[in-house]
mmCIF file of C-alpha atoms in Angstrom:
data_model
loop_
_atom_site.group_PDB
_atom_site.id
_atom_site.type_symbol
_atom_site.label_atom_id
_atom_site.label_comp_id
_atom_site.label_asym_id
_atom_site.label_seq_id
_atom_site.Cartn_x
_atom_site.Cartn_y
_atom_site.Cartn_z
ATOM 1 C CA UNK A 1 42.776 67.992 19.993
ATOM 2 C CA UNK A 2 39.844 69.447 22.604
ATOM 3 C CA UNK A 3 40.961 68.084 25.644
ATOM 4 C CA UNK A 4 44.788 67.910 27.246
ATOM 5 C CA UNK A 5 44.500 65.421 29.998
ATOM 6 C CA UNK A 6 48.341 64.197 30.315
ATOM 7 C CA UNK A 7 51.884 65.903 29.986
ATOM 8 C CA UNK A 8 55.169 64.794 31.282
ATOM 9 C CA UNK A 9 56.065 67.544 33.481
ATOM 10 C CA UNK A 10 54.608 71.210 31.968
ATOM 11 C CA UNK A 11 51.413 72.597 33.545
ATOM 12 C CA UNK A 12 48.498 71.159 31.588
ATOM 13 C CA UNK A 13 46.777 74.919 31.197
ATOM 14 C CA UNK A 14 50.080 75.844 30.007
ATOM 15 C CA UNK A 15 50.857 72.832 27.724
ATOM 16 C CA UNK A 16 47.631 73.787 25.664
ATOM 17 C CA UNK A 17 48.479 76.869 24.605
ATOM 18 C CA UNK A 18 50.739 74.985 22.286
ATOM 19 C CA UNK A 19 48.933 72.264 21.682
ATOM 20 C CA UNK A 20 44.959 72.709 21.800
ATOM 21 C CA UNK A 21 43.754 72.985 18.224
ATOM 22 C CA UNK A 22 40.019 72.446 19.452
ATOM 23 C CA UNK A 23 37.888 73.399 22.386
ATOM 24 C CA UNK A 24 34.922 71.542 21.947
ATOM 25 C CA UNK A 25 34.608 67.524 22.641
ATOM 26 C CA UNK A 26 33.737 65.432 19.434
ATOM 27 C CA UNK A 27 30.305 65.185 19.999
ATOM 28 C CA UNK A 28 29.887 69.278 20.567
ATOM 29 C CA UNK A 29 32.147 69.379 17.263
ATOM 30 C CA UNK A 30 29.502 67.175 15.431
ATOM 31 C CA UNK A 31 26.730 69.262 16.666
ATOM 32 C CA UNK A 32 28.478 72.568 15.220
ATOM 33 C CA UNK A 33 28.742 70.667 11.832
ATOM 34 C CA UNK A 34 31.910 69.220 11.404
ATOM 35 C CA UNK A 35 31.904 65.621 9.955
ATOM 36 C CA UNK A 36 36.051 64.693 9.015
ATOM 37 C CA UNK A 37 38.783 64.622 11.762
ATOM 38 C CA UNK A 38 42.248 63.999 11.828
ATOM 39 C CA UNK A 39 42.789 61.934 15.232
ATOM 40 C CA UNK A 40 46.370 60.274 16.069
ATOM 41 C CA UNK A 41 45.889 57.065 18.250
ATOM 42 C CA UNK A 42 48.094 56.094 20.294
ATOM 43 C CA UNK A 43 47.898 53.300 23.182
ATOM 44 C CA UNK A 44 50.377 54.086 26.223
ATOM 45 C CA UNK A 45 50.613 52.034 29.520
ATOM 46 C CA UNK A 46 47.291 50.285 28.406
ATOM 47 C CA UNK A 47 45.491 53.622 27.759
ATOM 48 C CA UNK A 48 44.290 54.684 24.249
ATOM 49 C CA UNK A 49 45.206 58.308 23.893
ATOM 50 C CA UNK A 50 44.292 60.866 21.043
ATOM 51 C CA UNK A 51 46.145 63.855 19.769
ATOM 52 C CA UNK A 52 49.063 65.277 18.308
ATOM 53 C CA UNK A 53 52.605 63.258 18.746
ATOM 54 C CA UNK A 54 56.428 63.213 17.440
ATOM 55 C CA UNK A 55 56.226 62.658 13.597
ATOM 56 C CA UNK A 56 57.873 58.939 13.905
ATOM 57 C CA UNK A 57 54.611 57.822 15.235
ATOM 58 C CA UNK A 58 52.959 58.783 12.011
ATOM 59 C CA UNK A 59 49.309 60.218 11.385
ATOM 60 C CA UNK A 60 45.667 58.358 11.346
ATOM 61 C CA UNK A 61 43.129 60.009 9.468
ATOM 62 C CA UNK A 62 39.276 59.405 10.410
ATOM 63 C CA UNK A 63 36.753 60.810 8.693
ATOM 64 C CA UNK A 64 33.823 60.823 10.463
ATOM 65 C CA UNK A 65 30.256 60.956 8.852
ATOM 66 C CA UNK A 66 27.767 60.049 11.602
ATOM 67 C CA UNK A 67 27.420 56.668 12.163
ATOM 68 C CA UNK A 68 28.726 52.873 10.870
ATOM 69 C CA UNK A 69 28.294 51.515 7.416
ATOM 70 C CA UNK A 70 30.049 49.090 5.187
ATOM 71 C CA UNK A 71 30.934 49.326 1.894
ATOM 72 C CA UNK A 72 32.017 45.664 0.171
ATOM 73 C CA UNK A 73 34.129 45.246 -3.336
ATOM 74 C CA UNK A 74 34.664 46.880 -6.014
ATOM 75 C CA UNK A 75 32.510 49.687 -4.276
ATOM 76 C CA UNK A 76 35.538 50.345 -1.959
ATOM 77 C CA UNK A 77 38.179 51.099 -4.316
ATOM 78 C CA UNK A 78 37.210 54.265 -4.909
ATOM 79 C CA UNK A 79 34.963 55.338 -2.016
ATOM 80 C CA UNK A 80 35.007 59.296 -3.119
ATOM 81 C CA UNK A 81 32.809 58.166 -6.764
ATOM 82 C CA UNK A 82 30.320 56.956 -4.895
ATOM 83 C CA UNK A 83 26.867 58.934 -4.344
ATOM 84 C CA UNK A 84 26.225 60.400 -0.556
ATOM 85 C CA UNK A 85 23.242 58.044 -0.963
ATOM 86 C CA UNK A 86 24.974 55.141 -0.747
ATOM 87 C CA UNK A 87 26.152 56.159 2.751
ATOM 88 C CA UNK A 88 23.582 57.998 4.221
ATOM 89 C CA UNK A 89 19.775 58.914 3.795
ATOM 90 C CA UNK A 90 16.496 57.461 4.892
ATOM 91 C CA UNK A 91 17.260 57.040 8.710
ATOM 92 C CA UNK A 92 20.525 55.541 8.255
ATOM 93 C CA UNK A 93 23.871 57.044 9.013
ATOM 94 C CA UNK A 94 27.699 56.380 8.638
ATOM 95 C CA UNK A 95 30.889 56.225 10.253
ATOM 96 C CA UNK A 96 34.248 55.853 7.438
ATOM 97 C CA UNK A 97 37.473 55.430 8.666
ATOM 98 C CA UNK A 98 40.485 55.629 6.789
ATOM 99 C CA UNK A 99 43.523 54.120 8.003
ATOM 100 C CA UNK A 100 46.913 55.796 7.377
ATOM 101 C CA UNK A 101 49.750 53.219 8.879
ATOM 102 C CA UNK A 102 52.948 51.612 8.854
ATOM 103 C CA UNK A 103 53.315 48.886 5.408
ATOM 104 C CA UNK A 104 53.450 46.466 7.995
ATOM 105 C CA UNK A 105 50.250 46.642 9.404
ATOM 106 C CA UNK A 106 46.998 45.526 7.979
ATOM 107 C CA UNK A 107 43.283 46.011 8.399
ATOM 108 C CA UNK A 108 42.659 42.319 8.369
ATOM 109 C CA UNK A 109 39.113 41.458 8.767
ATOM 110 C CA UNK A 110 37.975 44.973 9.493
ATOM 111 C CA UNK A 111 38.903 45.760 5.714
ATOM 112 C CA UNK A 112 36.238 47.432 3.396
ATOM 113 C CA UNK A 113 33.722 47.024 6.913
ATOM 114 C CA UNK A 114 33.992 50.714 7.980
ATOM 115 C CA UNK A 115 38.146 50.838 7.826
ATOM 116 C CA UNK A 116 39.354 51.306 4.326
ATOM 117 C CA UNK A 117 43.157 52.812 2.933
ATOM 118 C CA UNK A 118 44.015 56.032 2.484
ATOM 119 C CA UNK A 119 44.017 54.360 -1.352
ATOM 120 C CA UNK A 120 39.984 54.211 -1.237
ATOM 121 C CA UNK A 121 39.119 57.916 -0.333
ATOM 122 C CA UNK A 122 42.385 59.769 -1.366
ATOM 123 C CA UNK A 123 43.001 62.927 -0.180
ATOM 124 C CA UNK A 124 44.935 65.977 -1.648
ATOM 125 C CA UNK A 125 46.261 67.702 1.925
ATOM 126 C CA UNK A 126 49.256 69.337 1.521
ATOM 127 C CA UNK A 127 48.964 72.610 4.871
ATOM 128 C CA UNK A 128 51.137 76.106 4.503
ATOM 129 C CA UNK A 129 53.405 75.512 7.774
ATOM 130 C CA UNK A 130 52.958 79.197 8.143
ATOM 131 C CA UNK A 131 52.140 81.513 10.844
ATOM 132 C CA UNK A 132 51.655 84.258 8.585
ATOM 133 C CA UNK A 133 47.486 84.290 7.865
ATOM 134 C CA UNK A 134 47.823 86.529 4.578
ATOM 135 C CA UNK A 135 50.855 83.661 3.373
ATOM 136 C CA UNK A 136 48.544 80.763 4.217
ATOM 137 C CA UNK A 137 45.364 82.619 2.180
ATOM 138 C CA UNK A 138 47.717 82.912 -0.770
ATOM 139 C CA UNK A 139 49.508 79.315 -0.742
ATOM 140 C CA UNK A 140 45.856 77.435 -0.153
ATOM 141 C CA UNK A 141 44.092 79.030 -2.626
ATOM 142 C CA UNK A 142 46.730 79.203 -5.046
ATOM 143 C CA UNK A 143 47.041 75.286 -4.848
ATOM 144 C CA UNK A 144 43.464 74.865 -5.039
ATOM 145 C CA UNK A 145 43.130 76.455 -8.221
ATOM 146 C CA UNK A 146 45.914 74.653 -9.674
ATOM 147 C CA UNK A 147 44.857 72.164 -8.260
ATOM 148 C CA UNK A 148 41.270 71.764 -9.962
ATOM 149 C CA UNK A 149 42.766 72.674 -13.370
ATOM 150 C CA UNK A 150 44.696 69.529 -13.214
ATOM 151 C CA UNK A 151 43.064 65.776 -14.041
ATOM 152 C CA UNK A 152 44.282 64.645 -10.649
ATOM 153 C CA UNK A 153 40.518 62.758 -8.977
ATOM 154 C CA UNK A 154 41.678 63.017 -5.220
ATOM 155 C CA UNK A 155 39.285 64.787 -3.274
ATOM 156 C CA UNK A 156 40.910 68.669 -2.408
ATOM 157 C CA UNK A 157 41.249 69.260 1.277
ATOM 158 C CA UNK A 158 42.110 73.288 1.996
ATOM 159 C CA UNK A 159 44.066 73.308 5.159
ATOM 160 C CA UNK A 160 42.932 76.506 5.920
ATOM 161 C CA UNK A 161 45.447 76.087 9.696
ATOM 162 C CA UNK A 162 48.134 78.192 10.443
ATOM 163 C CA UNK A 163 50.790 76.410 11.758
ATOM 164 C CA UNK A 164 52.261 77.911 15.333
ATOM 165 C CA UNK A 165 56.181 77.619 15.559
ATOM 166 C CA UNK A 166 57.245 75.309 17.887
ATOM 167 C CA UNK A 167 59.092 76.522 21.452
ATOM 168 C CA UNK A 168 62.213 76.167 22.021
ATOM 169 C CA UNK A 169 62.713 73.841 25.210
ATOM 170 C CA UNK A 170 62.646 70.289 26.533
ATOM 171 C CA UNK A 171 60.616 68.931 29.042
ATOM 172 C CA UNK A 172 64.412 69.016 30.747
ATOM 173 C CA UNK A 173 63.785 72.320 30.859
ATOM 174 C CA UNK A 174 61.133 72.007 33.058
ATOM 175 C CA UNK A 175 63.154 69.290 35.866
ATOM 176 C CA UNK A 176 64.545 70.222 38.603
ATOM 177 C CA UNK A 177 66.965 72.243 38.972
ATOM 178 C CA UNK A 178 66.163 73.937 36.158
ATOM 179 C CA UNK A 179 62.642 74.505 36.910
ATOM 180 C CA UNK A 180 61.979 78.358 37.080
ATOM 181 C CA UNK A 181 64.731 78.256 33.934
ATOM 182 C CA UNK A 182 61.922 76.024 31.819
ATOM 183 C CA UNK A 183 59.416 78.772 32.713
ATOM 184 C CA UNK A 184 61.113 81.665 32.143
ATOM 185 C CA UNK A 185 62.011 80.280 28.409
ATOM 186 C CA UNK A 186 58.035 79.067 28.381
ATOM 187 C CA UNK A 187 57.162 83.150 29.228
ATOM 188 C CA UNK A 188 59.278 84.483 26.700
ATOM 189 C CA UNK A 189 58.080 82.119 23.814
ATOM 190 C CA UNK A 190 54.569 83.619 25.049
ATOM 191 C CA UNK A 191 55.589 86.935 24.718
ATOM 192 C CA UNK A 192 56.608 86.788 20.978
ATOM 193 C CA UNK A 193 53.934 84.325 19.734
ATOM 194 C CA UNK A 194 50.488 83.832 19.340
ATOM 195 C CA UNK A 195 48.441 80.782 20.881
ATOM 196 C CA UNK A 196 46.926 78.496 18.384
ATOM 197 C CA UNK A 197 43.437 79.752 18.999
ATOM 198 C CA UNK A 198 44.832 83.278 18.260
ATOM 199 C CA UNK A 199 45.891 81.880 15.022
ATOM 200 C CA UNK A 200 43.008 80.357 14.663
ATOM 201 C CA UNK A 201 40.904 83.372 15.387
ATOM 202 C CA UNK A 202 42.752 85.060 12.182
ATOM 203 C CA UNK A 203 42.107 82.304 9.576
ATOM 204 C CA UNK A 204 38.709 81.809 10.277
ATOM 205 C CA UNK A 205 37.863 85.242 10.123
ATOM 206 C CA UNK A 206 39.523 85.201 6.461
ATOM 207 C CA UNK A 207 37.516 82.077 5.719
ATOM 208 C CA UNK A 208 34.378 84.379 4.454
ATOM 209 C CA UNK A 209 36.408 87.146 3.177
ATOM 210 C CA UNK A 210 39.246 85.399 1.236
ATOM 211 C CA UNK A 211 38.078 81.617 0.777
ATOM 212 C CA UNK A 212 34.304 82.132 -0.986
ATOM 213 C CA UNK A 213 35.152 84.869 -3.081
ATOM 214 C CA UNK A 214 37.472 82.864 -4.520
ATOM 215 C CA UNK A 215 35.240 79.423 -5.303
ATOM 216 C CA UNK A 216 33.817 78.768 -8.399
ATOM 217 C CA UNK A 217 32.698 75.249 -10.143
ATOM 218 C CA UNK A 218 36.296 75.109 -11.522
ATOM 219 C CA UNK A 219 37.628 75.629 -7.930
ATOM 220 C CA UNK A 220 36.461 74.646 -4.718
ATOM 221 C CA UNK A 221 37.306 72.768 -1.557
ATOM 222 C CA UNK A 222 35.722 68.869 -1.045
ATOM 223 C CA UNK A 223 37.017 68.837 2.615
ATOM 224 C CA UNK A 224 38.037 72.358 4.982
ATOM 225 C CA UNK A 225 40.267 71.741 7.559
ATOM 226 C CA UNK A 226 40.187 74.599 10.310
ATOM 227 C CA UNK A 227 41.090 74.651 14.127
ATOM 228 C CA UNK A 228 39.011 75.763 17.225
ATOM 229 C CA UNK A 229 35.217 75.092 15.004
ATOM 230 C CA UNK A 230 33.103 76.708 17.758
ATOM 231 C CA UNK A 231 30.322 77.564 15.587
ATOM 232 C CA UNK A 232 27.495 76.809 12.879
ATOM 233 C CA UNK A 233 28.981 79.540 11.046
ATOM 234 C CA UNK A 234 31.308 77.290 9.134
ATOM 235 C CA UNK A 235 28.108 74.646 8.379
ATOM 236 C CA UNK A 236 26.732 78.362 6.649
ATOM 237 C CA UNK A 237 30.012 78.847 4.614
ATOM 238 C CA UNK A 238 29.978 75.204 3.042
ATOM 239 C CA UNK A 239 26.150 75.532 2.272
ATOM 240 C CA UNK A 240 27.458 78.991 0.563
ATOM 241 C CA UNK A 241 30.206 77.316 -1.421
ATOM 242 C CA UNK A 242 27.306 74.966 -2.427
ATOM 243 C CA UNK A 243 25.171 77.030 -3.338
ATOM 244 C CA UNK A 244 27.643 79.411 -5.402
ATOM 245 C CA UNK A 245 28.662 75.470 -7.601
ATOM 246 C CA UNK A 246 25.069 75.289 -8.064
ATOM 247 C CA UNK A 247 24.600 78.855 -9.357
ATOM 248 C CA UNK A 248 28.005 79.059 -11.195
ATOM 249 C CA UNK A 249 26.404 75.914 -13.598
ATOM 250 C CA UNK A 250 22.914 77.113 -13.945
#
Protein backbone atom coordinates (compact mmCIF):
# COMPACT_ATOMS: atom_id res chain seq x y z
CA UNK A 1 0.00 0.00 0.00
CA UNK A 2 1.55 3.75 -1.04
CA UNK A 3 -1.06 5.84 0.06
CA UNK A 4 -3.23 5.77 3.60
CA UNK A 5 -6.16 7.96 2.90
CA UNK A 6 -8.82 6.54 5.60
CA UNK A 7 -8.63 5.14 9.28
CA UNK A 8 -11.30 4.85 11.84
CA UNK A 9 -10.00 6.95 14.50
CA UNK A 10 -5.79 6.76 14.65
CA UNK A 11 -3.86 9.67 13.08
CA UNK A 12 -3.31 8.79 9.43
CA UNK A 13 0.72 9.74 9.70
CA UNK A 14 0.61 7.53 12.58
CA UNK A 15 -1.53 4.65 11.16
CA UNK A 16 1.23 4.21 8.37
CA UNK A 17 3.89 3.43 10.28
CA UNK A 18 2.15 0.13 10.63
CA UNK A 19 0.71 -0.16 7.65
CA UNK A 20 2.61 1.57 4.58
CA UNK A 21 4.49 -1.15 2.75
CA UNK A 22 5.09 1.33 -0.29
CA UNK A 23 5.78 4.98 -0.82
CA UNK A 24 5.49 5.43 -4.30
CA UNK A 25 1.93 5.51 -6.32
CA UNK A 26 1.52 2.60 -8.92
CA UNK A 27 2.47 4.40 -11.74
CA UNK A 28 5.96 5.77 -9.96
CA UNK A 29 6.25 1.91 -8.93
CA UNK A 30 5.99 0.91 -12.69
CA UNK A 31 8.46 3.46 -13.66
CA UNK A 32 11.10 2.02 -11.00
CA UNK A 33 10.47 -1.46 -12.61
CA UNK A 34 8.12 -3.33 -10.78
CA UNK A 35 5.50 -5.24 -12.92
CA UNK A 36 3.39 -7.87 -10.16
CA UNK A 37 1.36 -6.46 -7.18
CA UNK A 38 -0.55 -7.85 -4.57
CA UNK A 39 -3.66 -5.33 -4.20
CA UNK A 40 -6.76 -6.24 -1.79
CA UNK A 41 -10.04 -4.62 -3.15
CA UNK A 42 -12.41 -3.79 -1.23
CA UNK A 43 -15.68 -1.57 -1.96
CA UNK A 44 -16.97 0.35 1.31
CA UNK A 45 -19.91 2.90 1.41
CA UNK A 46 -19.75 2.90 -2.50
CA UNK A 47 -15.96 3.57 -2.57
CA UNK A 48 -13.43 1.04 -4.01
CA UNK A 49 -10.56 0.97 -1.59
CA UNK A 50 -7.07 -0.83 -1.89
CA UNK A 51 -4.80 -2.21 0.75
CA UNK A 52 -4.25 -4.43 3.47
CA UNK A 53 -7.51 -5.76 5.57
CA UNK A 54 -8.62 -8.44 8.38
CA UNK A 55 -7.76 -11.93 6.91
CA UNK A 56 -11.70 -12.92 6.57
CA UNK A 57 -11.82 -10.63 3.67
CA UNK A 58 -9.29 -12.74 1.89
CA UNK A 59 -6.43 -11.64 -0.63
CA UNK A 60 -6.59 -10.57 -4.58
CA UNK A 61 -3.56 -11.00 -6.40
CA UNK A 62 -2.88 -8.74 -9.65
CA UNK A 63 -0.12 -9.08 -11.54
CA UNK A 64 0.46 -6.33 -13.49
CA UNK A 65 2.50 -6.37 -16.84
CA UNK A 66 1.79 -3.06 -18.61
CA UNK A 67 -1.16 -2.99 -20.37
CA UNK A 68 -4.51 -5.30 -21.47
CA UNK A 69 -4.38 -8.48 -23.41
CA UNK A 70 -6.42 -11.59 -23.72
CA UNK A 71 -5.49 -14.88 -23.76
CA UNK A 72 -8.50 -17.47 -25.09
CA UNK A 73 -8.54 -21.54 -24.48
CA UNK A 74 -6.46 -23.90 -23.97
CA UNK A 75 -3.78 -21.02 -23.94
CA UNK A 76 -5.15 -20.00 -20.48
CA UNK A 77 -4.77 -23.03 -18.55
CA UNK A 78 -1.47 -22.67 -17.99
CA UNK A 79 -0.62 -18.99 -18.56
CA UNK A 80 3.13 -19.35 -16.92
CA UNK A 81 4.21 -21.98 -20.28
CA UNK A 82 3.53 -19.51 -22.43
CA UNK A 83 6.41 -17.34 -24.20
CA UNK A 84 6.68 -13.41 -23.01
CA UNK A 85 5.95 -13.01 -26.74
CA UNK A 86 2.71 -13.97 -26.64
CA UNK A 87 1.98 -11.10 -24.22
CA UNK A 88 4.08 -8.46 -25.08
CA UNK A 89 6.50 -7.20 -27.92
CA UNK A 90 6.18 -5.17 -31.06
CA UNK A 91 4.27 -2.08 -29.59
CA UNK A 92 1.85 -4.02 -27.72
CA UNK A 93 1.58 -4.39 -24.00
CA UNK A 94 -0.36 -6.33 -21.23
CA UNK A 95 -2.28 -6.14 -18.21
CA UNK A 96 -2.99 -10.06 -16.35
CA UNK A 97 -5.02 -10.28 -13.54
CA UNK A 98 -5.41 -13.12 -11.44
CA UNK A 99 -8.30 -13.46 -9.31
CA UNK A 100 -7.98 -15.07 -5.85
CA UNK A 101 -11.80 -15.25 -4.32
CA UNK A 102 -14.42 -16.79 -2.44
CA UNK A 103 -15.78 -20.51 -4.38
CA UNK A 104 -18.76 -18.62 -4.73
CA UNK A 105 -17.82 -16.07 -6.93
CA UNK A 106 -17.04 -16.28 -10.57
CA UNK A 107 -15.30 -14.36 -13.31
CA UNK A 108 -18.23 -14.76 -15.62
CA UNK A 109 -17.71 -13.16 -18.88
CA UNK A 110 -14.48 -11.48 -17.94
CA UNK A 111 -12.93 -15.13 -17.81
CA UNK A 112 -9.69 -15.91 -19.85
CA UNK A 113 -10.20 -11.81 -21.19
CA UNK A 114 -7.49 -10.33 -18.90
CA UNK A 115 -8.96 -12.07 -15.42
CA UNK A 116 -7.88 -15.64 -15.13
CA UNK A 117 -7.62 -18.13 -11.62
CA UNK A 118 -5.04 -18.33 -9.47
CA UNK A 119 -5.22 -22.09 -11.31
CA UNK A 120 -3.81 -20.43 -14.71
CA UNK A 121 -0.58 -18.66 -13.40
CA UNK A 122 0.07 -20.56 -10.07
CA UNK A 123 2.16 -19.20 -7.71
CA UNK A 124 4.51 -20.77 -5.02
CA UNK A 125 4.30 -17.77 -2.12
CA UNK A 126 4.67 -19.03 1.05
CA UNK A 127 6.50 -15.34 3.30
CA UNK A 128 8.77 -15.93 6.69
CA UNK A 129 6.31 -13.96 9.18
CA UNK A 130 9.53 -12.83 10.69
CA UNK A 131 10.96 -9.68 11.85
CA UNK A 132 14.25 -11.08 12.16
CA UNK A 133 16.14 -10.10 8.51
CA UNK A 134 19.01 -12.83 8.98
CA UNK A 135 15.75 -15.59 9.80
CA UNK A 136 13.89 -14.40 6.70
CA UNK A 137 17.40 -14.70 4.40
CA UNK A 138 17.69 -18.24 5.70
CA UNK A 139 13.89 -19.51 5.47
CA UNK A 140 13.51 -17.87 1.68
CA UNK A 141 16.38 -19.15 0.31
CA UNK A 142 16.29 -22.34 1.93
CA UNK A 143 12.73 -22.94 0.36
CA UNK A 144 13.84 -21.79 -2.88
CA UNK A 145 16.38 -24.27 -3.25
CA UNK A 146 14.21 -26.97 -2.19
CA UNK A 147 12.02 -25.70 -3.89
CA UNK A 148 13.64 -25.90 -7.53
CA UNK A 149 14.95 -29.42 -6.77
CA UNK A 150 11.44 -30.56 -6.64
CA UNK A 151 9.12 -31.30 -10.03
CA UNK A 152 6.56 -28.89 -8.64
CA UNK A 153 5.87 -26.22 -12.24
CA UNK A 154 4.41 -23.23 -10.13
CA UNK A 155 6.23 -20.24 -10.74
CA UNK A 156 8.65 -19.44 -7.28
CA UNK A 157 7.82 -16.14 -5.72
CA UNK A 158 10.71 -15.15 -2.87
CA UNK A 159 8.92 -13.05 -0.37
CA UNK A 160 11.87 -11.38 0.43
CA UNK A 161 9.29 -9.01 3.35
CA UNK A 162 9.80 -9.04 6.80
CA UNK A 163 6.80 -9.18 8.51
CA UNK A 164 6.34 -6.27 11.43
CA UNK A 165 4.48 -7.64 14.61
CA UNK A 166 1.32 -6.33 15.02
CA UNK A 167 0.47 -3.62 18.10
CA UNK A 168 -1.24 -4.39 20.69
CA UNK A 169 -4.48 -2.08 20.84
CA UNK A 170 -7.95 -1.45 19.43
CA UNK A 171 -9.14 1.39 17.76
CA UNK A 172 -11.11 1.46 21.43
CA UNK A 173 -8.06 2.36 22.53
CA UNK A 174 -8.01 5.33 20.76
CA UNK A 175 -12.06 6.63 21.90
CA UNK A 176 -12.70 8.72 24.24
CA UNK A 177 -12.03 8.45 27.34
CA UNK A 178 -9.34 6.50 26.72
CA UNK A 179 -7.72 8.65 24.27
CA UNK A 180 -4.20 9.70 25.62
CA UNK A 181 -4.33 5.77 27.01
CA UNK A 182 -4.46 4.57 23.02
CA UNK A 183 -1.41 6.82 22.50
CA UNK A 184 0.60 6.12 25.16
CA UNK A 185 0.28 2.16 24.23
CA UNK A 186 0.80 3.49 20.32
CA UNK A 187 4.38 5.28 21.79
CA UNK A 188 5.52 2.38 23.52
CA UNK A 189 4.91 -0.16 20.60
CA UNK A 190 7.17 2.58 18.73
CA UNK A 191 9.73 2.44 21.09
CA UNK A 192 10.43 -1.37 20.86
CA UNK A 193 9.76 -1.86 17.10
CA UNK A 194 10.82 -0.96 13.89
CA UNK A 195 8.49 0.73 11.13
CA UNK A 196 7.93 -1.32 8.09
CA UNK A 197 10.18 0.80 5.95
CA UNK A 198 12.91 0.18 8.62
CA UNK A 199 12.35 -3.40 7.95
CA UNK A 200 12.29 -2.85 4.72
CA UNK A 201 15.47 -0.87 4.61
CA UNK A 202 17.24 -4.21 6.10
CA UNK A 203 15.98 -6.78 3.53
CA UNK A 204 16.66 -4.90 0.65
CA UNK A 205 19.99 -4.14 1.56
CA UNK A 206 20.50 -8.11 1.93
CA UNK A 207 18.84 -8.52 -1.45
CA UNK A 208 22.47 -8.06 -3.29
CA UNK A 209 24.47 -9.54 -0.61
CA UNK A 210 22.49 -12.70 0.38
CA UNK A 211 19.85 -13.29 -2.54
CA UNK A 212 22.34 -13.33 -5.91
CA UNK A 213 25.05 -15.10 -4.45
CA UNK A 214 22.89 -17.64 -3.87
CA UNK A 215 21.06 -18.05 -7.60
CA UNK A 216 22.07 -20.41 -9.94
CA UNK A 217 20.05 -22.14 -13.04
CA UNK A 218 18.97 -24.82 -10.49
CA UNK A 219 17.72 -22.00 -8.15
CA UNK A 220 16.28 -18.80 -8.73
CA UNK A 221 13.30 -16.58 -8.08
CA UNK A 222 10.40 -16.15 -11.14
CA UNK A 223 8.67 -13.35 -9.09
CA UNK A 224 10.52 -11.01 -5.90
CA UNK A 225 8.28 -9.65 -3.64
CA UNK A 226 9.86 -6.65 -1.59
CA UNK A 227 8.31 -3.54 0.22
CA UNK A 228 9.06 0.26 -0.14
CA UNK A 229 10.70 -0.38 -4.22
CA UNK A 230 12.01 3.21 -4.46
CA UNK A 231 14.55 2.47 -6.95
CA UNK A 232 15.89 1.00 -10.40
CA UNK A 233 18.26 -0.79 -8.34
CA UNK A 234 16.04 -3.80 -8.01
CA UNK A 235 15.27 -3.68 -12.15
CA UNK A 236 19.57 -4.09 -11.97
CA UNK A 237 19.37 -7.13 -9.56
CA UNK A 238 16.76 -9.15 -11.77
CA UNK A 239 18.80 -8.30 -15.01
CA UNK A 240 21.82 -9.78 -12.71
CA UNK A 241 19.95 -12.93 -11.77
CA UNK A 242 19.39 -13.10 -15.59
CA UNK A 243 22.30 -12.74 -16.62
CA UNK A 244 24.06 -15.18 -13.97
CA UNK A 245 20.99 -18.23 -15.61
CA UNK A 246 22.39 -17.27 -18.82
CA UNK A 247 26.07 -17.67 -17.84
CA UNK A 248 25.51 -20.62 -15.40
CA UNK A 249 24.22 -22.70 -18.90
CA UNK A 250 26.73 -21.45 -21.32
Amino acid sequence: MGILSYTNVIPKDLMALFTRTESLKILRQLEMGSRYFDIRPLISGGVYWTGHYSEKLGARELMLLKHRFVVTEPEADNLSLLHLSRFIGSGTAAVLIVVEAPSHITLGNYGDKGFYLPSQLNVYNEHSNTNDCVGMVQDQVQKMQKFMRTSDKRLFLISWTLTQQPPEFTHEDFLPPNTLKGFDKLNDWQQRNKTIRQLAYSANKALWKDLLPNTSHVAFPNIMYIDFMESRNFVALAMAINDKLLGDTV
